[in-house]
């Protein structure tokens, strides 16, 4: 091994600062995992106009503005802060470009997606590379990995290549796909503003007649990865490749699948202050019963008879198969179950959930806004967490559920297949129930197994114990990323 690796991580979401979903958790979790393994890691993300980005007191504002090349008007300042990681810490550089980022949303607001997202995220890439060049010398560059995540940072590999000199030109680029369905597609007329005229002319960044950020990284990065081994295979198929399957296949076996971990400090039922009572594997059964009772009182669930509580903690999108849960809700209720929905998203799904809540008072309850504390109480108090995704690159919810002792009910796709071991009553093994598909009739079959399991106290105690014992830590995945970085640097 040569000199230490250093990593410049670029992402539109970083958990402690701004997040809409798993991407932010993953980026922060990996960055902290790397820092805890003594790797120098710098994360670059925008300073948005909401949330925790009311900048913490220990921040430094870089005294000089950097100019983002080829993008006039973009005079940027960098606010430096950090997040702790074991005995070390992660440096976080917040790009302060008010006219691009000082808004009440990451990708859009109540009026829809922002119309200038291509410029906003191209500026993120350029800004991040400018920071890398500023921090490190050209010779450091040879040991630097630029790790870009999803379409928002997908122009970084191309931009790094086209730099005249400096650390970033000498770096190696890893591009991680978290969700192939969101590709960043824009009009060809944007080519000049994005500094991509030549790449558009050559077709390198074009797909189906549009500029495609995701495709540009898939072809330009030194390596491409995604967040589970199964999703790495699935995206080669037409059904899951979202039109980019050929571009991905052309990378051959250089698309790695590395499963996400979860942050075991931030998600720990023995310390989580959001819970009514804390617990660990040894007292989970009685304490979780208390959590369930407190949750029922909080959200207004019936407690007259004893029945299983099913929860969904999810963005309300087509991907997540929430429509199937809505479909089978009457059957779950008729069988003696209760349902708690946590999470917001598509208006039509929210409305359908609110109709169920009205129709089944005390039996179906829900908050159609995401509420982190309620989500944690759902993991601690629900018996089962439903996650019937149509596709799932990795999925963190099922991992949080298992960590808190709620049994996940999942579909056999992507990271769900890789992280949940199917329950087998015969051999008393498994950590969750795997439905045959997201189709309502398959989901109700899986729920029948859940009802039986719920009535069998020994079996239920067994699956909870196995789910809680699963190793979800970032430590293992961090080592896999480090091995991949080393391969890239020695290639
Ligand atoms: C996206 C994917 C999800 C994954 C997360 C973090 O949100 O949909 O499956 O867990 O990114 O990688």
Coordinates of C-alpha atoms and ligand atoms in Angstrom, one line a residue:
X1 CA 0.0 0.0 0.0
X2 CA 1.2 3.5 -0.9
X3 CA 0.4 6.8 0.8
X4 CA -3.0 7.1 2.5
X5 CA -6.1 7.5 0.4
X6 CA -8.0 10.8 0.6
X7 CA -11.5 11.2 -0.5
X8 CA -13.5 14.1 -1.8
X9 CA -17.1 13.2 -1.5
X10 CA -19.7 15.2 -3.5
X11 CA -23.4 14.9 -2.8
X12 CA -26.7 16.9 -2.8
X13 CA -27.7 15.5 0.6
X14 CA -25.7 15.0 3.7
X15 CA -27.7 13.6 6.6
X16 CA -26.9 16.2 9.3
X17 CA -27.4 19.1 7.0
X18 CA -30.1 18.3 4.5
X19 CA -31.8 15.1 3.5
X20 CA -34.9 13.8 1.7
X21 CA -34.1 10.2 2.0
X22 CA -31.5 7.5 2.3
X23 CA -28.9 9.3 0.1
X24 CA -28.1 11.7 2.9
X25 CA -27.8 9.0 5.5
X26 CA -25.6 6.9 3.3
X27 CA -23.2 9.8 2.4
X28 CA -22.8 10.8 6.0
X29 CA -22.5 7.2 7.2
X30 CA -19.8 6.3 4.7
X31 CA -17.9 9.5 5.3
X32 CA -17.9 8.9 9.1
X33 CA -17.0 5.3 8.6
X34 CA -14.0 6.4 6.4
X35 CA -12.9 9.0 8.9
X36 CA -13.2 6.5 11.8
X37 CA -10.8 4.3 9.7
X38 CA -8.4 7.3 9.7
X39 CA -9.0 8.2 6.0
X40 CA -9.0 11.9 5.3
X41 CA -12.4 12.7 3.9
X42 CA -13.9 16.0 2.8
X43 CA -17.5 16.2 1.9
X44 CA -18.9 19.0 -0.3
X45 CA -22.6 19.8 -0.4
X46 CA -24.7 23.0 -0.9
X47 CA -25.6 25.4 1.9
X48 CA -29.4 25.3 1.4
X49 CA -31.8 27.9 2.9
X50 CA -33.4 25.6 5.5
X51 CA -32.9 23.1 8.2
X52 CA -29.7 22.6 10.1
X53 CA -27.9 24.7 7.6
X54 CA -28.4 27.6 10.0
X55 CA -24.7 27.2 10.3
X56 CA -23.3 25.7 13.5
X57 CA -21.1 28.0 15.7
X58 CA -17.8 26.3 15.1
X59 CA -17.8 27.0 11.3
X60 CA -15.2 28.8 9.4
X61 CA -16.0 30.9 6.4
X62 CA -13.2 30.8 3.9
X63 CA -12.0 34.3 3.7
X64 CA -11.7 34.4 -0.1
X65 CA -14.3 33.7 -2.7
X66 CA -13.6 31.0 -5.2
X67 CA -14.7 31.5 -8.8
X68 CA -16.3 28.6 -10.5
X69 CA -14.7 28.4 -13.9
X70 CA -16.8 28.7 -17.0
X71 CA -19.9 29.6 -15.0
X72 CA -20.0 33.3 -14.7
X73 CA -22.0 34.9 -11.9
X74 CA -21.0 32.0 -9.6
X75 CA -18.9 33.6 -7.0
X76 CA -18.8 31.1 -4.2
X77 CA -17.9 31.1 -0.6
X78 CA -17.2 28.0 1.4
X79 CA -18.5 27.5 4.9
X80 CA -16.4 24.9 6.6
X81 CA -17.8 22.7 9.4
X82 CA -17.6 19.1 10.4
X83 CA -19.2 16.1 11.8
X84 CA -17.5 13.9 14.5
X85 CA -16.6 10.4 13.6
X86 CA -15.1 8.2 16.4
X87 CA -11.8 9.9 17.4
X88 CA -11.7 11.8 14.1
X89 CA -14.0 14.0 12.2
X90 CA -15.2 14.6 8.7
X91 CA -14.6 18.1 7.1
X92 CA -17.8 19.3 5.5
X93 CA -17.6 22.2 3.0
X94 CA -20.9 23.9 2.5
X95 CA -21.0 25.7 -0.8
X96 CA -22.6 29.1 -0.3
X97 CA -24.0 30.4 -3.6
X98 CA -27.2 32.1 -2.4
X99 CA -28.8 32.7 -5.8
X100 CA -28.6 28.9 -6.5
X101 CA -29.1 27.3 -3.1
X102 CA -30.7 29.7 -0.6
X103 CA -34.1 28.2 -1.1
X104 CA -36.5 26.1 1.0
X105 CA -35.9 22.9 -0.8
X106 CA -33.1 20.7 -2.2
X107 CA -34.6 19.8 -5.6
X108 CA -37.8 21.9 -5.6
X109 CA -40.5 23.4 -3.4
X110 CA -44.3 23.5 -3.3
X111 CA -44.4 24.8 -6.9
X112 CA -42.5 21.8 -8.2
X113 CA -38.9 21.1 -9.2
X114 CA -36.6 24.1 -9.6
X115 CA -36.1 25.0 -13.2
X116 CA -32.4 25.6 -12.9
X117 CA -31.4 22.3 -11.3
X118 CA -28.9 21.5 -14.1
X119 CA -27.0 24.7 -13.2
X120 CA -27.3 24.3 -9.5
X121 CA -25.8 20.8 -9.5
X122 CA -23.2 21.5 -12.2
X123 CA -22.1 24.3 -9.8
X124 CA -21.9 21.8 -7.0
X125 CA -19.5 19.7 -9.1
X126 CA -17.4 22.6 -10.2
X127 CA -17.3 24.0 -6.7
X128 CA -16.3 20.7 -5.2
X129 CA -13.4 20.3 -7.7
X130 CA -12.2 23.8 -7.1
X131 CA -12.1 23.0 -3.4
X132 CA -10.1 19.9 -4.0
X133 CA -7.6 21.8 -6.1
X134 CA -7.3 24.4 -3.5
X135 CA -6.8 21.9 -0.6
X136 CA -4.4 19.5 -2.3
X137 CA -1.4 19.6 -4.6
X138 CA -1.2 17.9 -7.9
X139 CA 1.0 15.1 -6.4
X140 CA -1.6 14.5 -3.7
X141 CA -4.1 14.1 -6.5
X142 CA -2.7 10.8 -7.4
X143 CA -3.9 9.4 -4.1
X144 CA -7.3 11.2 -4.2
X145 CA -10.6 9.6 -5.0
X146 CA -13.5 11.9 -6.1
X147 CA -16.5 10.0 -4.9
X148 CA -19.7 11.4 -6.6
X149 CA -23.2 10.2 -5.7
X150 CA -26.3 10.1 -8.0
X151 CA -27.1 12.4 -10.9
X152 CA -26.6 15.7 -8.9
X153 CA -22.8 15.1 -8.7
X154 CA -22.6 13.1 -11.9
X155 CA -20.8 15.8 -13.9
X156 CA -17.8 15.7 -11.5
X157 CA -15.9 12.9 -13.4
X158 CA -16.1 14.7 -16.7
X159 CA -15.3 18.1 -15.2
X160 CA -12.3 16.6 -13.4
X161 CA -10.9 15.2 -16.6
X162 CA -11.3 18.5 -18.4
X163 CA -9.3 20.5 -15.8
X164 CA -6.1 22.0 -17.1
X165 CA -4.0 20.8 -14.1
X166 CA -4.1 20.3 -10.4
X167 CA -5.0 17.7 -7.9
X168 CA -8.4 16.9 -9.3
X169 CA -7.1 16.2 -12.8
X170 CA -4.8 13.6 -11.3
X171 CA -7.6 12.1 -9.1
X172 CA -9.6 8.9 -9.8
X173 CA -13.4 9.1 -9.9
X174 CA -15.9 6.7 -8.4
X175 CA -19.6 7.3 -9.2
X176 CA -22.2 5.6 -7.0
X177 CA -25.7 5.1 -8.2
X178 CA -28.4 5.3 -5.5
X179 CA -31.4 5.3 -7.7
X180 CA -31.2 4.9 -11.5
X181 CA -34.7 6.2 -12.0
X182 CA -33.6 9.8 -11.4
X183 CA -31.1 10.6 -14.1
X184 CA -30.9 14.4 -14.5
X185 CA -32.2 14.8 -18.0
X186 CA -32.0 18.3 -19.6
X187 CA -32.4 20.0 -22.9
X188 CA -29.5 19.9 -25.4
X189 CA -29.6 23.7 -25.4
X190 CA -28.1 23.7 -21.9
X191 CA -24.9 22.3 -23.3
X192 CA -23.0 25.6 -23.5
X193 CA -24.1 26.8 -20.0
X194 CA -22.9 23.5 -18.6
X195 CA -19.6 23.7 -20.5
X196 CA -20.4 20.5 -22.3
X197 CA -20.6 21.5 -25.9
X198 CA -18.0 19.0 -27.1
X199 CA -19.4 16.2 -25.0
X200 CA -22.9 16.8 -26.3
X201 CA -21.6 17.0 -29.9
X202 CA -19.9 13.6 -29.5
X203 CA -23.0 12.1 -27.9
X204 CA -21.1 11.1 -24.7
X205 CA -23.5 12.8 -22.4
X206 CA -26.6 12.4 -24.5
X207 CA -29.3 9.8 -24.1
X208 CA -32.6 9.7 -26.0
X209 CA -32.0 13.2 -27.3
X210 CA -31.4 14.9 -24.0
X211 CA -28.4 15.7 -21.9
X212 CA -28.2 12.9 -19.3
X213 CA -26.1 13.6 -16.2
X214 CA -26.3 10.0 -14.9
X215 CA -25.1 8.6 -18.3
X216 CA -22.2 11.0 -18.4
X217 CA -20.8 9.6 -15.1
X218 CA -21.5 6.0 -16.1
X219 CA -19.3 6.4 -19.1
X220 CA -16.7 8.8 -17.7
X221 CA -16.0 7.6 -14.1
X222 CA -13.1 5.3 -13.5
X223 CA -15.4 3.0 -11.6
X224 CA -19.1 2.8 -11.1
X225 CA -20.7 1.3 -8.0
X226 CA -24.2 0.9 -6.6
X227 CA -25.5 0.2 -3.2
X228 CA -26.2 -3.5 -3.2
X229 CA -24.9 -6.6 -5.0
X230 CA -28.4 -7.5 -6.3
X231 CA -29.2 -4.0 -7.6
X232 CA -25.8 -4.1 -9.4
X233 CA -27.1 -7.1 -11.3
X234 CA -30.7 -5.8 -11.7
X235 CA -29.7 -2.6 -13.4
X236 CA -28.2 -4.6 -16.3
X237 CA -31.8 -5.8 -17.1
X238 CA -34.2 -3.8 -19.3
X239 CA -36.8 -3.8 -16.5
X240 CA -34.5 -2.0 -14.0
X241 CA -32.0 -0.3 -16.3
X242 CA -34.2 2.7 -16.9
X243 CA -32.8 2.9 -20.5
X244 CA -29.2 3.0 -19.3
X245 CA -28.7 -0.7 -19.1
X246 CA -26.5 -0.8 -22.2
X247 CA -24.3 2.0 -20.9
X248 CA -24.0 0.1 -17.7
X249 CA -23.3 -3.2 -19.4
X250 CA -20.6 -1.5 -21.4
X251 CA -18.7 -1.1 -18.0
X252 CA -18.8 -4.9 -17.7
X253 CA -17.8 -6.2 -14.3
X254 CA -16.5 -2.8 -13.2
X255 CA -19.8 -2.0 -11.6
X256 CA -19.4 -2.9 -8.0
X257 CA -22.3 -3.5 -5.6
X258 CA -21.5 -2.5 -2.0
X259 CA -24.3 -2.7 0.6
X260 CA -25.0 0.4 2.7
X261 CA -24.6 0.2 6.4
X262 CA -26.5 2.2 9.0
X263 CA -25.2 4.5 11.7
X264 CA -25.3 2.3 14.8
X265 CA -24.8 5.3 17.1
X266 CA -27.5 7.4 15.6
X267 CA -29.9 4.5 15.5
X268 CA -29.5 2.7 18.8
X269 CA -32.6 1.6 20.8
X270 CA -30.6 1.6 24.0
X271 CA -29.9 5.3 23.8
X272 CA -32.5 6.8 21.4
X273 CA -34.1 9.7 23.2
X274 CA -37.1 9.6 20.9
X275 CA -38.3 6.4 22.5
X276 CA -40.7 6.0 25.5
X277 CA -38.3 3.5 27.0
X278 CA -34.9 2.2 25.9
X279 CA -33.9 -1.4 25.4
X280 CA -31.4 -3.8 24.0
X281 CA -31.6 -7.3 22.8
X282 CA -31.8 -8.8 26.3
X283 CA -34.9 -6.8 27.4
X284 CA -36.5 -6.1 24.0
X285 CA -39.7 -8.0 24.5
X286 CA -41.1 -6.3 27.6
X287 CA -39.7 -2.9 26.7
X288 CA -40.9 -3.0 23.1
X289 CA -44.4 -3.8 24.5
X290 CA -44.2 -0.5 26.5
X291 CA -43.0 1.3 23.4
X292 CA -46.0 -0.1 21.5
X293 CA -48.4 1.0 24.2
X294 CA -47.0 4.6 24.3
X295 CA -47.0 4.8 20.5
X296 CA -50.7 3.6 20.4
X297 CA -51.6 6.4 22.8
X298 CA -49.6 9.0 20.9
X299 CA -51.1 8.2 17.5
X300 CA -54.6 7.2 18.6
X301 CA -54.6 3.5 18.0
X302 CA -57.2 1.2 19.5
X303 CA -55.8 -1.0 22.3
X304 CA -59.0 -2.9 23.1
X305 CA -57.8 -6.2 21.7
X306 CA -54.3 -7.5 21.0
X307 CA -53.3 -7.4 17.4
X308 CA -50.2 -6.8 15.4
X309 CA -49.2 -3.3 14.4
X310 CA -47.9 -2.9 10.9
X311 CA -46.0 0.3 10.1
X312 CA -44.7 1.9 6.9
X313 CA -42.0 4.4 7.2
X314 CA -41.5 5.6 3.7
X315 CA -41.5 8.3 1.1
X316 CA -44.9 8.0 -0.7
X317 CA -43.7 7.2 -4.2
X318 CA -44.4 4.5 -6.8
X319 CA -41.1 2.9 -6.1
X320 CA -42.1 2.0 -2.5
X321 CA -45.2 0.0 -3.3
X322 CA -47.3 1.9 -0.8
X323 CA -50.3 1.5 -3.2
X324 CA -50.2 -2.2 -2.4
X325 CA -50.3 -1.5 1.4
X326 CA -53.3 0.8 0.8
X327 CA -55.0 -1.9 -1.2
X328 CA -54.7 -4.6 1.5
X329 CA -55.3 -2.3 4.4
X330 CA -59.0 -3.3 4.7
X331 CA -58.0 -7.0 4.9
X332 CA -55.3 -6.3 7.6
X333 CA -57.9 -4.4 9.6
X334 CA -60.5 -7.2 9.2
X335 CA -57.9 -9.7 10.4
X336 CA -57.3 -7.7 13.6
X337 CA -54.2 -5.8 12.6
X338 CA -53.5 -2.0 12.8
X339 CA -51.5 0.1 10.4
X340 CA -49.4 3.2 11.0
X341 CA -48.2 5.2 8.0
X342 CA -45.3 7.6 8.4
X343 CA -43.9 9.7 5.5
X344 CA -45.0 12.1 2.9
X345 CA -44.8 12.4 -0.9
X346 CA -47.2 11.9 -3.8
X347 CA -50.5 13.7 -3.2
X348 CA -52.6 10.8 -4.5
X349 CA -51.1 8.4 -2.1
X350 CA -51.4 10.8 0.9
X351 CA -55.1 11.3 0.0
X352 CA -55.7 7.6 -0.2
X353 CA -54.0 7.1 3.3
X354 CA -56.1 9.9 4.8
X355 CA -59.3 8.2 3.4
X356 CA -58.3 5.0 5.2
X357 CA -57.6 6.9 8.4
X358 CA -61.1 8.3 8.2
X359 CA -62.7 5.0 7.3
X360 CA -60.9 2.9 10.0
X361 CA -60.6 5.2 13.1
X362 CA -58.2 3.7 15.7
X363 CA -57.2 1.0 13.2
X364 CA -55.4 3.0 10.5
X365 CA -53.5 6.1 11.6
X366 CA -50.9 8.1 9.9
X367 CA -48.8 11.2 9.5
X368 CA -48.4 12.1 5.8
X369 CA -45.4 14.2 6.7
X370 CA -42.0 12.6 7.5
X371 CA -41.3 12.9 11.2
X372 CA -38.0 11.4 12.3
X373 CA -38.9 10.9 16.0
X374 CA -42.2 9.3 15.1
X375 CA -40.3 7.0 12.6
X376 CA -38.0 5.9 15.4
X377 CA -41.0 5.2 17.7
X378 CA -42.6 3.2 14.9
X379 CA -39.5 1.0 14.6
X380 CA -39.6 0.5 18.4
X381 CA -43.4 0.0 18.8
X382 CA -44.5 -1.7 15.6
X383 CA -44.4 -5.5 15.3
X384 CA -43.9 -5.4 11.5
X385 CA -42.5 -2.8 9.1
X386 CA -44.0 -3.1 5.6
X387 CA -41.6 -2.3 2.7
X388 CA -43.0 -3.8 -0.5
X389 CA -40.8 -1.9 -2.9
X390 CA -41.1 -2.4 -6.6
X391 CA -37.3 -1.9 -6.7
X392 CA -34.9 -0.9 -4.0
X393 CA -31.3 -0.1 -4.6
X394 CA -30.4 -0.8 -1.0
X395 CA -33.0 0.4 1.5
X396 CA -32.2 1.6 5.0
X397 CA -35.7 1.4 6.6
X398 CA -35.6 -2.4 6.8
X399 CA -32.2 -2.1 8.5
X400 CA -33.4 0.4 11.0
X401 CA -36.5 -1.8 11.6
X402 CA -34.3 -4.9 12.3
X403 CA -32.0 -2.9 14.6
X404 CA -35.0 -1.9 16.7
X405 CA -36.6 -5.3 16.6
X406 CA -39.5 -4.7 14.2
X407 CA -39.8 -7.5 11.7
X408 CA -39.5 -6.3 8.1
X409 CA -41.9 -7.5 5.4
X410 CA -40.1 -6.9 2.1
X411 CA -40.1 -7.8 -1.6
X412 CA -37.2 -9.9 -3.1
X413 CA -35.5 -7.0 -4.8
X414 CA -32.3 -5.1 -4.6
X415 CA -30.9 -4.5 -1.2
X416 CA -34.0 -5.9 0.5
X417 CA -33.0 -9.3 -0.8
X418 CA -29.4 -8.8 0.3
X419 CA -30.2 -7.5 3.8
X420 CA -33.2 -9.5 5.0
X421 CA -32.8 -13.2 5.5
X422 CA -36.2 -14.9 4.7
X423 CA -38.1 -16.3 7.7
X424 CA -38.3 -20.1 7.6
X425 CA -40.6 -21.5 10.4
X426 CA -39.2 -25.0 9.8
X427 CA -35.6 -24.2 10.7
X428 CA -36.4 -21.1 12.9
X429 CA -34.2 -19.0 10.8
X430 CA -34.5 -15.6 9.1
X431 CA -34.8 -12.0 10.0
X432 CA -37.9 -10.9 8.1
X433 CA -40.7 -12.0 5.8
X434 CA -40.1 -11.9 2.1
X435 CA -43.2 -11.6 0.0
X436 CA -43.2 -13.1 -3.5
X437 CA -43.7 -9.6 -5.1
X438 CA -45.2 -6.2 -4.3
X439 CA -48.6 -7.4 -5.8
X440 CA -51.3 -7.0 -3.2
X441 CA -52.1 -10.8 -3.2
X442 CA -48.5 -11.6 -2.5
X443 CA -48.3 -8.9 0.2
X444 CA -51.4 -10.3 1.9
X445 CA -49.9 -13.8 1.8
X446 CA -46.9 -12.4 3.6
X447 CA -49.1 -10.6 6.1
X448 CA -50.8 -13.9 6.9
X449 CA -47.4 -15.3 7.8
X450 CA -47.0 -12.3 10.0
X451 CA -50.3 -12.9 11.8
X452 CA -49.3 -16.5 12.5
X453 CA -45.9 -15.4 13.7
X454 CA -47.4 -12.8 16.0
X455 CA -49.5 -15.5 17.7
X456 CA -46.5 -17.7 18.3
X457 CA -44.6 -16.0 21.1
X458 CA -41.5 -18.2 20.8
X459 CA -41.2 -17.8 17.1
X460 CA -41.7 -14.1 17.4
X461 CA -39.1 -13.8 20.1
X462 CA -36.7 -15.7 17.9
X463 CA -37.0 -13.6 14.8
X464 CA -36.8 -10.4 16.9
X465 CA -33.6 -11.6 18.4
X466 CA -32.1 -12.6 15.1
X467 CA -33.1 -9.3 13.4
X468 CA -31.5 -7.3 16.3
X469 CA -28.3 -9.3 16.1
X470 CA -27.8 -8.6 12.4
X471 CA -24.5 -6.7 11.7
X472 CA -25.7 -3.5 9.9
X473 CA -22.6 -1.5 10.7
X474 CA -20.7 0.7 8.3
X475 CA -17.5 -1.0 9.3
X476 CA -17.8 -3.8 6.8
X477 CA -18.9 -1.7 3.9
X478 CA -16.3 1.0 4.6
X479 CA -13.6 -1.7 4.2
X480 CA -15.2 -2.7 0.8
X481 CA -15.1 0.9 -0.4
X482 CA -11.5 1.3 0.8
X483 CA -10.6 -1.9 -1.1
X484 CA -12.3 -0.5 -4.2
X485 CA -10.5 2.9 -3.8
X486 CA -7.2 1.1 -3.6
X487 CA -7.9 -0.9 -6.7
X488 CA -8.7 2.3 -8.5
X489 CA -5.6 4.0 -7.4
X490 CA -3.4 1.1 -8.4
X491 CA -5.1 0.5 -11.8
Ligands
LIG1 C1 -31.9 5.8 -2.5 C2 -32.4 4.4 -2.8 C3 -32.4 3.5 -1.5 C4 -31.0 3.6 -0.9 C5 -30.6 5.1 -0.7 C6 -29.1 5.2 -0.1 O1 -32.8 6.5 -1.7 O2 -33.8 4.4 -3.3 O3 -32.7 2.2 -1.8 O4 -30.9 2.9 0.3 O5 -30.6 5.8 -1.9 O6 -28.2 4.6 -0.9

